[in-house]
Every structure is written in C-alpha cells, then in structure tokens.
mmCIF file with all atom_site columns, C-alpha atoms in Angstrom:
data_model
loop_
_atom_site.group_PDB
_atom_site.id
_atom_site.type_symbol
_atom_site.label_atom_id
_atom_site.label_alt_id
_atom_site.label_comp_id
_atom_site.label_asym_id
_atom_site.label_entity_id
_atom_site.label_seq_id
_atom_site.pdbx_PDB_ins_code
_atom_site.Cartn_x
_atom_site.Cartn_y
_atom_site.Cartn_z
_atom_site.occupancy
_atom_site.B_iso_or_equiv
_atom_site.pdbx_formal_charge
_atom_site.auth_seq_id
_atom_site.auth_comp_id
_atom_site.auth_asym_id
_atom_site.auth_atom_id
_atom_site.pdbx_PDB_model_num
ATOM 1   C CA . UNK D 1 1   ? -0.158  -14.089 -15.031 1.00 95.00 ? 1   UNK D CA 1
ATOM 2   C CA . UNK D 1 2   ? -2.413  -12.231 -12.202 1.00 98.00 ? 2   UNK D CA 1
ATOM 3   C CA . UNK D 1 3   ? -2.880  -8.662  -11.973 1.00 98.00 ? 3   UNK D CA 1
ATOM 4   C CA . UNK D 1 4   ? -2.860  -7.145  -8.409  1.00 98.00 ? 4   UNK D CA 1
ATOM 5   C CA . UNK D 1 5   ? -5.246  -4.413  -7.358  1.00 98.00 ? 5   UNK D CA 1
ATOM 6   C CA . UNK D 1 6   ? -5.534  -2.441  -4.132  1.00 98.00 ? 6   UNK D CA 1
ATOM 7   C CA . UNK D 1 7   ? -8.713  -0.793  -2.915  1.00 98.00 ? 7   UNK D CA 1
ATOM 8   C CA . UNK D 1 8   ? -7.970  1.803   -0.193  1.00 98.00 ? 8   UNK D CA 1
ATOM 9   C CA . UNK D 1 9   ? -10.225 4.213   1.919   1.00 98.00 ? 9   UNK D CA 1
ATOM 10  C CA . UNK D 1 10  ? -8.519  7.622   2.327   1.00 98.00 ? 10  UNK D CA 1
ATOM 11  C CA . UNK D 1 11  ? -9.673  11.120  3.608   1.00 98.00 ? 11  UNK D CA 1
ATOM 12  C CA . UNK D 1 12  ? -9.032  14.204  1.441   1.00 98.00 ? 12  UNK D CA 1
ATOM 13  C CA . UNK D 1 13  ? -5.656  14.843  3.316   1.00 97.00 ? 13  UNK D CA 1
ATOM 14  C CA . UNK D 1 14  ? -4.605  11.082  2.446   1.00 96.00 ? 14  UNK D CA 1
ATOM 15  C CA . UNK D 1 15  ? -5.353  9.356   5.975   1.00 97.00 ? 15  UNK D CA 1
ATOM 16  C CA . UNK D 1 16  ? -5.826  5.697   5.547   1.00 97.00 ? 16  UNK D CA 1
ATOM 17  C CA . UNK D 1 17  ? -5.910  4.843   9.219   1.00 96.00 ? 17  UNK D CA 1
ATOM 18  C CA . UNK D 1 18  ? -8.965  3.243   11.178  1.00 96.00 ? 18  UNK D CA 1
ATOM 19  C CA . UNK D 1 19  ? -11.654 4.010   8.700   1.00 97.00 ? 19  UNK D CA 1
ATOM 20  C CA . UNK D 1 20  ? -14.059 1.216   10.135  1.00 94.00 ? 20  UNK D CA 1
ATOM 21  C CA . UNK D 1 21  ? -14.143 2.025   13.665  1.00 94.00 ? 21  UNK D CA 1
ATOM 22  C CA . UNK D 1 22  ? -12.874 3.625   16.771  1.00 96.00 ? 22  UNK D CA 1
ATOM 23  C CA . UNK D 1 23  ? -10.721 0.683   17.827  1.00 93.00 ? 23  UNK D CA 1
ATOM 24  C CA . UNK D 1 24  ? -9.736  -0.582  14.457  1.00 93.00 ? 24  UNK D CA 1
ATOM 25  C CA . UNK D 1 25  ? -6.361  1.025   14.376  1.00 94.00 ? 25  UNK D CA 1
ATOM 26  C CA . UNK D 1 26  ? -5.154  3.175   17.760  1.00 96.00 ? 26  UNK D CA 1
ATOM 27  C CA . UNK D 1 27  ? -1.322  3.312   16.729  1.00 95.00 ? 27  UNK D CA 1
ATOM 28  C CA . UNK D 1 28  ? 0.182   6.467   17.770  1.00 96.00 ? 28  UNK D CA 1
ATOM 29  C CA . UNK D 1 29  ? -2.721  7.520   19.997  1.00 97.00 ? 29  UNK D CA 1
ATOM 30  C CA . UNK D 1 30  ? -5.020  7.999   16.784  1.00 97.00 ? 30  UNK D CA 1
ATOM 31  C CA . UNK D 1 31  ? -8.626  8.474   18.114  1.00 98.00 ? 31  UNK D CA 1
ATOM 32  C CA . UNK D 1 32  ? -10.472 9.463   15.074  1.00 98.00 ? 32  UNK D CA 1
ATOM 33  C CA . UNK D 1 33  ? -11.222 6.055   13.809  1.00 98.00 ? 33  UNK D CA 1
ATOM 34  C CA . UNK D 1 34  ? -14.707 5.278   12.107  1.00 98.00 ? 34  UNK D CA 1
ATOM 35  C CA . UNK D 1 35  ? -14.628 8.263   9.805   1.00 98.00 ? 35  UNK D CA 1
ATOM 36  C CA . UNK D 1 36  ? -15.640 6.359   6.651   1.00 98.00 ? 36  UNK D CA 1
ATOM 37  C CA . UNK D 1 37  ? -19.031 5.021   8.234   1.00 96.00 ? 37  UNK D CA 1
ATOM 38  C CA . UNK D 1 38  ? -21.484 7.815   7.815   1.00 96.00 ? 38  UNK D CA 1
ATOM 39  C CA . UNK D 1 39  ? -20.822 7.514   3.959   1.00 97.00 ? 39  UNK D CA 1
ATOM 40  C CA . UNK D 1 40  ? -21.950 4.045   3.250   1.00 95.00 ? 40  UNK D CA 1
ATOM 41  C CA . UNK D 1 41  ? -24.792 4.126   0.730   1.00 96.00 ? 41  UNK D CA 1
ATOM 42  C CA . UNK D 1 42  ? -26.301 2.091   -2.218  1.00 97.00 ? 42  UNK D CA 1
ATOM 43  C CA . UNK D 1 43  ? -23.737 3.582   -4.574  1.00 97.00 ? 43  UNK D CA 1
ATOM 44  C CA . UNK D 1 44  ? -20.778 2.765   -2.429  1.00 97.00 ? 44  UNK D CA 1
ATOM 45  C CA . UNK D 1 45  ? -22.486 -0.528  -1.875  1.00 96.00 ? 45  UNK D CA 1
ATOM 46  C CA . UNK D 1 46  ? -22.585 -1.192  -5.793  1.00 97.00 ? 46  UNK D CA 1
ATOM 47  C CA . UNK D 1 47  ? -19.001 -0.362  -6.156  1.00 97.00 ? 47  UNK D CA 1
ATOM 48  C CA . UNK D 1 48  ? -17.845 -2.940  -3.450  1.00 97.00 ? 48  UNK D CA 1
ATOM 49  C CA . UNK D 1 49  ? -19.977 -5.488  -4.963  1.00 97.00 ? 49  UNK D CA 1
ATOM 50  C CA . UNK D 1 50  ? -18.572 -5.022  -8.165  1.00 97.00 ? 50  UNK D CA 1
ATOM 51  C CA . UNK D 1 51  ? -14.896 -5.153  -6.703  1.00 98.00 ? 51  UNK D CA 1
ATOM 52  C CA . UNK D 1 52  ? -15.772 -8.527  -4.919  1.00 98.00 ? 52  UNK D CA 1
ATOM 53  C CA . UNK D 1 53  ? -17.112 -10.003 -8.019  1.00 98.00 ? 53  UNK D CA 1
ATOM 54  C CA . UNK D 1 54  ? -13.708 -10.246 -9.531  1.00 98.00 ? 54  UNK D CA 1
ATOM 55  C CA . UNK D 1 55  ? -11.119 -11.617 -7.361  1.00 98.00 ? 55  UNK D CA 1
ATOM 56  C CA . UNK D 1 56  ? -9.510  -15.005 -7.792  1.00 98.00 ? 56  UNK D CA 1
ATOM 57  C CA . UNK D 1 57  ? -7.444  -14.627 -4.776  1.00 98.00 ? 57  UNK D CA 1
ATOM 58  C CA . UNK D 1 58  ? -6.602  -12.079 -1.724  1.00 98.00 ? 58  UNK D CA 1
ATOM 59  C CA . UNK D 1 59  ? -3.363  -10.607 -0.574  1.00 98.00 ? 59  UNK D CA 1
ATOM 60  C CA . UNK D 1 60  ? -3.516  -9.210  3.105   1.00 97.00 ? 60  UNK D CA 1
ATOM 61  C CA . UNK D 1 61  ? -0.921  -7.462  5.398   1.00 95.00 ? 61  UNK D CA 1
ATOM 62  C CA . UNK D 1 62  ? -0.685  -8.833  8.947   1.00 93.00 ? 62  UNK D CA 1
ATOM 63  C CA . UNK D 1 63  ? -3.039  -6.388  10.664  1.00 92.00 ? 63  UNK D CA 1
ATOM 64  C CA . UNK D 1 64  ? -5.689  -6.286  7.848   1.00 95.00 ? 64  UNK D CA 1
ATOM 65  C CA . UNK D 1 65  ? -5.549  -10.196 7.970   1.00 96.00 ? 65  UNK D CA 1
ATOM 66  C CA . UNK D 1 66  ? -6.143  -10.254 11.794  1.00 93.00 ? 66  UNK D CA 1
ATOM 67  C CA . UNK D 1 67  ? -9.157  -7.906  11.391  1.00 93.00 ? 67  UNK D CA 1
ATOM 68  C CA . UNK D 1 68  ? -10.708 -9.811  8.396   1.00 95.00 ? 68  UNK D CA 1
ATOM 69  C CA . UNK D 1 69  ? -9.949  -13.101 10.347  1.00 96.00 ? 69  UNK D CA 1
ATOM 70  C CA . UNK D 1 70  ? -11.882 -12.021 13.340  1.00 93.00 ? 70  UNK D CA 1
ATOM 71  C CA . UNK D 1 71  ? -14.877 -11.273 11.505  1.00 95.00 ? 71  UNK D CA 1
ATOM 72  C CA . UNK D 1 72  ? -15.527 -12.640 8.137   1.00 97.00 ? 72  UNK D CA 1
ATOM 73  C CA . UNK D 1 73  ? -15.512 -16.466 8.975   1.00 97.00 ? 73  UNK D CA 1
ATOM 74  C CA . UNK D 1 74  ? -18.478 -15.876 11.377  1.00 96.00 ? 74  UNK D CA 1
ATOM 75  C CA . UNK D 1 75  ? -20.410 -14.659 8.365   1.00 96.00 ? 75  UNK D CA 1
ATOM 76  C CA . UNK D 1 76  ? -21.877 -17.640 6.869   1.00 93.00 ? 76  UNK D CA 1
ATOM 77  C CA . UNK D 1 77  ? -24.912 -16.526 4.870   1.00 95.00 ? 77  UNK D CA 1
ATOM 78  C CA . UNK D 1 78  ? -24.451 -17.913 1.456   1.00 91.00 ? 78  UNK D CA 1
ATOM 79  C CA . UNK D 1 79  ? -26.004 -14.751 -0.256  1.00 94.00 ? 79  UNK D CA 1
ATOM 80  C CA . UNK D 1 80  ? -23.344 -12.725 1.424   1.00 96.00 ? 80  UNK D CA 1
ATOM 81  C CA . UNK D 1 81  ? -20.949 -12.035 -1.838  1.00 97.00 ? 81  UNK D CA 1
ATOM 82  C CA . UNK D 1 82  ? -18.092 -10.714 0.350   1.00 97.00 ? 82  UNK D CA 1
ATOM 83  C CA . UNK D 1 83  ? -18.102 -13.303 2.938   1.00 97.00 ? 83  UNK D CA 1
ATOM 84  C CA . UNK D 1 84  ? -18.522 -16.138 0.263   1.00 97.00 ? 84  UNK D CA 1
ATOM 85  C CA . UNK D 1 85  ? -15.467 -14.820 -1.442  1.00 98.00 ? 85  UNK D CA 1
ATOM 86  C CA . UNK D 1 86  ? -13.183 -14.250 1.628   1.00 98.00 ? 86  UNK D CA 1
ATOM 87  C CA . UNK D 1 87  ? -14.089 -17.316 2.977   1.00 98.00 ? 87  UNK D CA 1
ATOM 88  C CA . UNK D 1 88  ? -13.453 -19.526 -0.087  1.00 97.00 ? 88  UNK D CA 1
ATOM 89  C CA . UNK D 1 89  ? -10.883 -18.240 -2.091  1.00 98.00 ? 89  UNK D CA 1
ATOM 90  C CA . UNK D 1 90  ? -7.151  -18.458 -1.472  1.00 98.00 ? 90  UNK D CA 1
ATOM 91  C CA . UNK D 1 91  ? -5.808  -15.717 0.863   1.00 98.00 ? 91  UNK D CA 1
ATOM 92  C CA . UNK D 1 92  ? -2.038  -14.943 1.120   1.00 98.00 ? 92  UNK D CA 1
ATOM 93  C CA . UNK D 1 93  ? -0.970  -12.909 4.188   1.00 97.00 ? 93  UNK D CA 1
ATOM 94  C CA . UNK D 1 94  ? 2.487   -11.182 4.196   1.00 95.00 ? 94  UNK D CA 1
ATOM 95  C CA . UNK D 1 95  ? 3.858   -11.608 7.756   1.00 93.00 ? 95  UNK D CA 1
ATOM 96  C CA . UNK D 1 96  ? 7.329   -12.609 9.587   1.00 89.00 ? 96  UNK D CA 1
ATOM 97  C CA . UNK D 1 97  ? 5.718   -12.910 12.816  1.00 89.00 ? 97  UNK D CA 1
ATOM 98  C CA . UNK D 1 98  ? 2.362   -14.970 12.202  1.00 90.00 ? 98  UNK D CA 1
ATOM 99  C CA . UNK D 1 99  ? 2.935   -18.321 13.182  1.00 82.00 ? 99  UNK D CA 1
ATOM 100 C CA . UNK D 1 100 ? -0.314  -20.024 12.250  1.00 82.00 ? 100 UNK D CA 1
ATOM 101 C CA . UNK D 1 101 ? -3.174  -19.062 10.058  1.00 90.00 ? 101 UNK D CA 1
ATOM 102 C CA . UNK D 1 102 ? -6.365  -20.601 11.381  1.00 91.00 ? 102 UNK D CA 1
ATOM 103 C CA . UNK D 1 103 ? -8.494  -19.144 8.611   1.00 96.00 ? 103 UNK D CA 1
ATOM 104 C CA . UNK D 1 104 ? -9.151  -21.985 5.953   1.00 96.00 ? 104 UNK D CA 1
ATOM 105 C CA . UNK D 1 105 ? -7.557  -21.342 2.403   1.00 97.00 ? 105 UNK D CA 1
ATOM 106 C CA . UNK D 1 106 ? -4.725  -18.997 3.930   1.00 97.00 ? 106 UNK D CA 1
ATOM 107 C CA . UNK D 1 107 ? -1.266  -19.172 3.150   1.00 96.00 ? 107 UNK D CA 1
ATOM 108 C CA . UNK D 1 108 ? 1.578   -17.260 4.965   1.00 96.00 ? 108 UNK D CA 1
ATOM 109 C CA . UNK D 1 109 ? 4.173   -15.529 2.824   1.00 95.00 ? 109 UNK D CA 1
ATOM 110 C CA . UNK D 1 110 ? 7.319   -15.255 5.123   1.00 91.00 ? 110 UNK D CA 1
ATOM 111 C CA . UNK D 1 111 ? 9.928   -14.635 2.487   1.00 91.00 ? 111 UNK D CA 1
ATOM 112 C CA . UNK D 1 112 ? 11.094  -11.240 1.336   1.00 95.00 ? 112 UNK D CA 1
ATOM 113 C CA . UNK D 1 113 ? 7.763   -9.613  0.457   1.00 96.00 ? 113 UNK D CA 1
ATOM 114 C CA . UNK D 1 114 ? 8.446   -8.283  -2.993  1.00 97.00 ? 114 UNK D CA 1
ATOM 115 C CA . UNK D 1 115 ? 9.938   -11.504 -4.469  1.00 97.00 ? 115 UNK D CA 1
ATOM 116 C CA . UNK D 1 116 ? 6.976   -13.402 -3.057  1.00 97.00 ? 116 UNK D CA 1
ATOM 117 C CA . UNK D 1 117 ? 4.380   -11.252 -4.323  1.00 98.00 ? 117 UNK D CA 1
ATOM 118 C CA . UNK D 1 118 ? 6.216   -11.164 -7.707  1.00 98.00 ? 118 UNK D CA 1
ATOM 119 C CA . UNK D 1 119 ? 6.169   -14.866 -7.685  1.00 97.00 ? 119 UNK D CA 1
ATOM 120 C CA . UNK D 1 120 ? 2.652   -15.072 -6.660  1.00 97.00 ? 120 UNK D CA 1
ATOM 121 C CA . UNK D 1 121 ? 1.729   -12.821 -9.728  1.00 98.00 ? 121 UNK D CA 1
ATOM 122 C CA . UNK D 1 122 ? 3.604   -15.121 -12.174 1.00 98.00 ? 122 UNK D CA 1
ATOM 123 C CA . UNK D 1 123 ? 1.891   -18.220 -10.865 1.00 97.00 ? 123 UNK D CA 1
ATOM 124 C CA . UNK D 1 124 ? -1.744  -17.330 -10.407 1.00 98.00 ? 124 UNK D CA 1
ATOM 125 C CA . UNK D 1 125 ? -4.376  -16.148 -12.835 1.00 97.00 ? 125 UNK D CA 1
ATOM 126 C CA . UNK D 1 126 ? -7.143  -13.575 -12.756 1.00 98.00 ? 126 UNK D CA 1
ATOM 127 C CA . UNK D 1 127 ? -6.988  -10.707 -10.268 1.00 98.00 ? 127 UNK D CA 1
ATOM 128 C CA . UNK D 1 128 ? -5.459  -10.829 -6.945  1.00 98.00 ? 128 UNK D CA 1
ATOM 129 C CA . UNK D 1 129 ? -7.068  -8.181  -4.534  1.00 98.00 ? 129 UNK D CA 1
ATOM 130 C CA . UNK D 1 130 ? -5.751  -6.027  -1.564  1.00 98.00 ? 130 UNK D CA 1
ATOM 131 C CA . UNK D 1 131 ? -7.976  -4.288  0.724   1.00 97.00 ? 131 UNK D CA 1
ATOM 132 C CA . UNK D 1 132 ? -6.255  -1.976  3.252   1.00 93.00 ? 132 UNK D CA 1
ATOM 133 C CA . UNK D 1 133 ? -2.953  -3.207  4.284   1.00 94.00 ? 133 UNK D CA 1
ATOM 134 C CA . UNK D 1 134 ? -1.289  0.102   3.644   1.00 94.00 ? 134 UNK D CA 1
ATOM 135 C CA . UNK D 1 135 ? 2.281   -0.615  5.031   1.00 93.00 ? 135 UNK D CA 1
ATOM 136 C CA . UNK D 1 136 ? 2.440   -3.710  2.609   1.00 96.00 ? 136 UNK D CA 1
ATOM 137 C CA . UNK D 1 137 ? 0.709   -1.491  -0.147  1.00 96.00 ? 137 UNK D CA 1
ATOM 138 C CA . UNK D 1 138 ? 3.612   0.991   0.080   1.00 95.00 ? 138 UNK D CA 1
ATOM 139 C CA . UNK D 1 139 ? 6.295   -1.743  -0.029  1.00 96.00 ? 139 UNK D CA 1
ATOM 140 C CA . UNK D 1 140 ? 4.558   -3.197  -3.332  1.00 97.00 ? 140 UNK D CA 1
ATOM 141 C CA . UNK D 1 141 ? 4.050   0.203   -4.941  1.00 96.00 ? 141 UNK D CA 1
ATOM 142 C CA . UNK D 1 142 ? 7.747   0.825   -4.402  1.00 94.00 ? 142 UNK D CA 1
ATOM 143 C CA . UNK D 1 143 ? 8.619   -2.271  -6.521  1.00 95.00 ? 143 UNK D CA 1
ATOM 144 C CA . UNK D 1 144 ? 5.820   -1.406  -9.116  1.00 95.00 ? 144 UNK D CA 1
ATOM 145 C CA . UNK D 1 145 ? 3.842   -4.586  -8.262  1.00 97.00 ? 145 UNK D CA 1
ATOM 146 C CA . UNK D 1 146 ? 0.347   -2.913  -7.780  1.00 98.00 ? 146 UNK D CA 1
ATOM 147 C CA . UNK D 1 147 ? -1.351  -2.622  -11.264 1.00 98.00 ? 147 UNK D CA 1
ATOM 148 C CA . UNK D 1 148 ? -4.544  -1.058  -10.403 1.00 98.00 ? 148 UNK D CA 1
ATOM 149 C CA . UNK D 1 149 ? -5.412  1.405   -7.507  1.00 98.00 ? 149 UNK D CA 1
ATOM 150 C CA . UNK D 1 150 ? -9.043  1.994   -6.452  1.00 98.00 ? 150 UNK D CA 1
ATOM 151 C CA . UNK D 1 151 ? -8.939  5.284   -3.946  1.00 98.00 ? 151 UNK D CA 1
ATOM 152 C CA . UNK D 1 152 ? -12.221 5.882   -2.312  1.00 98.00 ? 152 UNK D CA 1
ATOM 153 C CA . UNK D 1 153 ? -11.752 9.299   -1.292  1.00 98.00 ? 153 UNK D CA 1
ATOM 154 C CA . UNK D 1 154 ? -14.017 10.294  1.458   1.00 98.00 ? 154 UNK D CA 1
ATOM 155 C CA . UNK D 1 155 ? -15.035 14.264  2.175   1.00 98.00 ? 155 UNK D CA 1
ATOM 156 C CA . UNK D 1 156 ? -13.089 14.102  5.379   1.00 98.00 ? 156 UNK D CA 1
ATOM 157 C CA . UNK D 1 157 ? -9.845  16.097  6.566   1.00 98.00 ? 157 UNK D CA 1
ATOM 158 C CA . UNK D 1 158 ? -8.572  14.701  9.851   1.00 98.00 ? 158 UNK D CA 1
ATOM 159 C CA . UNK D 1 159 ? -5.177  16.355  10.221  1.00 97.00 ? 159 UNK D CA 1
ATOM 160 C CA . UNK D 1 160 ? -3.355  13.384  11.474  1.00 97.00 ? 160 UNK D CA 1
ATOM 161 C CA . UNK D 1 161 ? -3.165  9.722   11.054  1.00 97.00 ? 161 UNK D CA 1
ATOM 162 C CA . UNK D 1 162 ? -1.144  7.350   8.912   1.00 96.00 ? 162 UNK D CA 1
ATOM 163 C CA . UNK D 1 163 ? -1.307  7.834   5.486   1.00 96.00 ? 163 UNK D CA 1
ATOM 164 C CA . UNK D 1 164 ? -1.194  5.644   2.216   1.00 95.00 ? 164 UNK D CA 1
ATOM 165 C CA . UNK D 1 165 ? 1.425   7.811   0.651   1.00 94.00 ? 165 UNK D CA 1
ATOM 166 C CA . UNK D 1 166 ? 4.263   9.066   3.078   1.00 91.00 ? 166 UNK D CA 1
ATOM 167 C CA . UNK D 1 167 ? 7.253   11.258  2.775   1.00 89.00 ? 167 UNK D CA 1
ATOM 168 C CA . UNK D 1 168 ? 9.699   9.224   0.875   1.00 90.00 ? 168 UNK D CA 1
ATOM 169 C CA . UNK D 1 169 ? 7.465   7.221   -1.334  1.00 92.00 ? 169 UNK D CA 1
ATOM 170 C CA . UNK D 1 170 ? 8.690   5.920   -4.572  1.00 92.00 ? 170 UNK D CA 1
ATOM 171 C CA . UNK D 1 171 ? 7.698   8.715   -7.356  1.00 95.00 ? 171 UNK D CA 1
ATOM 172 C CA . UNK D 1 172 ? 5.285   6.899   -9.670  1.00 95.00 ? 172 UNK D CA 1
ATOM 173 C CA . UNK D 1 173 ? 2.880   7.985   -12.286 1.00 96.00 ? 173 UNK D CA 1
ATOM 174 C CA . UNK D 1 174 ? -0.649  6.773   -12.482 1.00 97.00 ? 174 UNK D CA 1
ATOM 175 C CA . UNK D 1 175 ? -3.298  6.704   -15.478 1.00 98.00 ? 175 UNK D CA 1
ATOM 176 C CA . UNK D 1 176 ? -6.873  7.668   -14.364 1.00 98.00 ? 176 UNK D CA 1
ATOM 177 C CA . UNK D 1 177 ? -9.272  4.970   -16.011 1.00 98.00 ? 177 UNK D CA 1
ATOM 178 C CA . UNK D 1 178 ? -12.559 5.372   -14.109 1.00 98.00 ? 178 UNK D CA 1
ATOM 179 C CA . UNK D 1 179 ? -14.161 8.023   -11.908 1.00 98.00 ? 179 UNK D CA 1
ATOM 180 C CA . UNK D 1 180 ? -17.242 7.988   -9.883  1.00 97.00 ? 180 UNK D CA 1
ATOM 181 C CA . UNK D 1 181 ? -19.060 9.729   -7.211  1.00 97.00 ? 181 UNK D CA 1
ATOM 182 C CA . UNK D 1 182 ? -21.483 8.314   -4.687  1.00 98.00 ? 182 UNK D CA 1
ATOM 183 C CA . UNK D 1 183 ? -24.613 10.066  -3.293  1.00 98.00 ? 183 UNK D CA 1
ATOM 184 C CA . UNK D 1 184 ? -22.971 10.691  -0.031  1.00 97.00 ? 184 UNK D CA 1
ATOM 185 C CA . UNK D 1 185 ? -19.981 12.544  -1.522  1.00 97.00 ? 185 UNK D CA 1
ATOM 186 C CA . UNK D 1 186 ? -17.149 9.875   -2.303  1.00 97.00 ? 186 UNK D CA 1
ATOM 187 C CA . UNK D 1 187 ? -14.973 10.257  -5.182  1.00 98.00 ? 187 UNK D CA 1
ATOM 188 C CA . UNK D 1 188 ? -13.935 6.749   -6.422  1.00 98.00 ? 188 UNK D CA 1
ATOM 189 C CA . UNK D 1 189 ? -10.892 6.818   -8.581  1.00 98.00 ? 189 UNK D CA 1
ATOM 190 C CA . UNK D 1 190 ? -9.362  4.137   -10.356 1.00 98.00 ? 190 UNK D CA 1
ATOM 191 C CA . UNK D 1 191 ? -5.614  4.336   -11.622 1.00 98.00 ? 191 UNK D CA 1
ATOM 192 C CA . UNK D 1 192 ? -3.413  2.096   -13.627 1.00 98.00 ? 192 UNK D CA 1
ATOM 193 C CA . UNK D 1 193 ? 0.160   2.063   -12.994 1.00 95.00 ? 193 UNK D CA 1
ATOM 194 C CA . UNK D 1 194 ? 1.977   4.134   -15.758 1.00 96.00 ? 194 UNK D CA 1
ATOM 195 C CA . UNK D 1 195 ? 6.014   3.940   -14.816 1.00 94.00 ? 195 UNK D CA 1
ATOM 196 C CA . UNK D 1 196 ? 7.624   6.840   -13.532 1.00 94.00 ? 196 UNK D CA 1
ATOM 197 C CA . UNK D 1 197 ? 6.777   10.863  -13.498 1.00 95.00 ? 197 UNK D CA 1
ATOM 198 C CA . UNK D 1 198 ? 7.885   13.033  -16.287 1.00 96.00 ? 198 UNK D CA 1
ATOM 199 C CA . UNK D 1 199 ? 9.012   16.568  -15.672 1.00 96.00 ? 199 UNK D CA 1
ATOM 200 C CA . UNK D 1 200 ? 8.831   19.962  -17.292 1.00 95.00 ? 200 UNK D CA 1
ATOM 201 C CA . UNK D 1 201 ? 9.070   23.650  -16.721 1.00 93.00 ? 201 UNK D CA 1
ATOM 202 C CA . UNK D 1 202 ? 6.661   26.544  -17.245 1.00 90.00 ? 202 UNK D CA 1
ATOM 203 C CA . UNK D 1 203 ? 6.966   28.434  -20.626 1.00 79.00 ? 203 UNK D CA 1
#
C-alpha cells in the first residue's frame, strides 16, 4: 500500500495561490503571483531534491497538471532529477473535464476523486506525491487520505489570495515530525496525519 504526501508552498497568512510567477494563477484578479521566487537558495534546493528522490508516482489536480505538462516535458537533461522523475514515473490527474492527457505515463482519474485515490493508494506501493494542487488537496484532506504534509512557509504576508485551509475545512490533527529552516528564511514543516483534534479548557 502506498502513502500519499503533499508538498505545498504557503505564505505566513496561508495563501497558496500563484507562488511561481505573476501569470501562474490570476483567478479572482490575483495580482501578487511569484512571491516564492526570491527565496530559492541552496538549502531549499536540497530539500526539493530530497523530496524528488522518493516518489513512485505523482497525483496532480487539473490546474497543476496543465502547468507541469506545459514545462517539464521540454526539460530533457538526464541529469535533471525533477524532470527525470516527472517525465518517467506514472502520473495520475484528477479531472472530470480533461479529455486527453498528452504527457506520457499519465492516467486521468474521472470517477469520484476520494474513491479513486483510496483505490490508488491500495493498489500502488511506495510514495505517491502531490505538489500544489490545493483544491484536490482540500478534498483529500477532508477524507483523511493525505498521510504526510510538507508545508514550505515563506516569510511573506499577502492579505489576499486562495488558501490551502479555507473556512469550513474539516477539523484535523497533525503530528510535527520534522522542522528545518533555510538561509533565506523559509520554515519547512513536515506533519503526519494524526486523526481529529482533541479539546480542553484552561484550568
């Protein structure tokens, strides 16, 4: 049985929208894209390399799939670990509107997404990785299907934009298993799913 991990870039106020560039995601008039780019350094690069050394498959939402499929197939350097993994390993994209997946080794999941992903976890081995894909991640978090959460928290407050955890999110508890920081100021927090929160009172 496979585990499912999510690596997500967020700001201090929880925004996940458009980290990679001004035109990456302009929904709702969002005009602050590219906020992660000034913080890439060797420490962050080492973390990303570690992440991409582990996967046996990838799971992507439709928007992230479109972004990745427009870029990574053009990266053909055999020494590029990320490109090699993304271009060669099985990829699964959850979408009810995607009619064809031209990126080799891609399968479209068209059924009820939680059931499809639960079956995928049962059928595969190793680590299935999600990157970005926040809308899909919210659905899977609500069904307790994400086992490991890597939050890369950037020292930026934007005040607007779509968030990973929105109002109405299913209450969940997590256990912090790793914490590191980069020279540029990122906090990289790794959490494991730990069921539901417990509650108490003061005194």
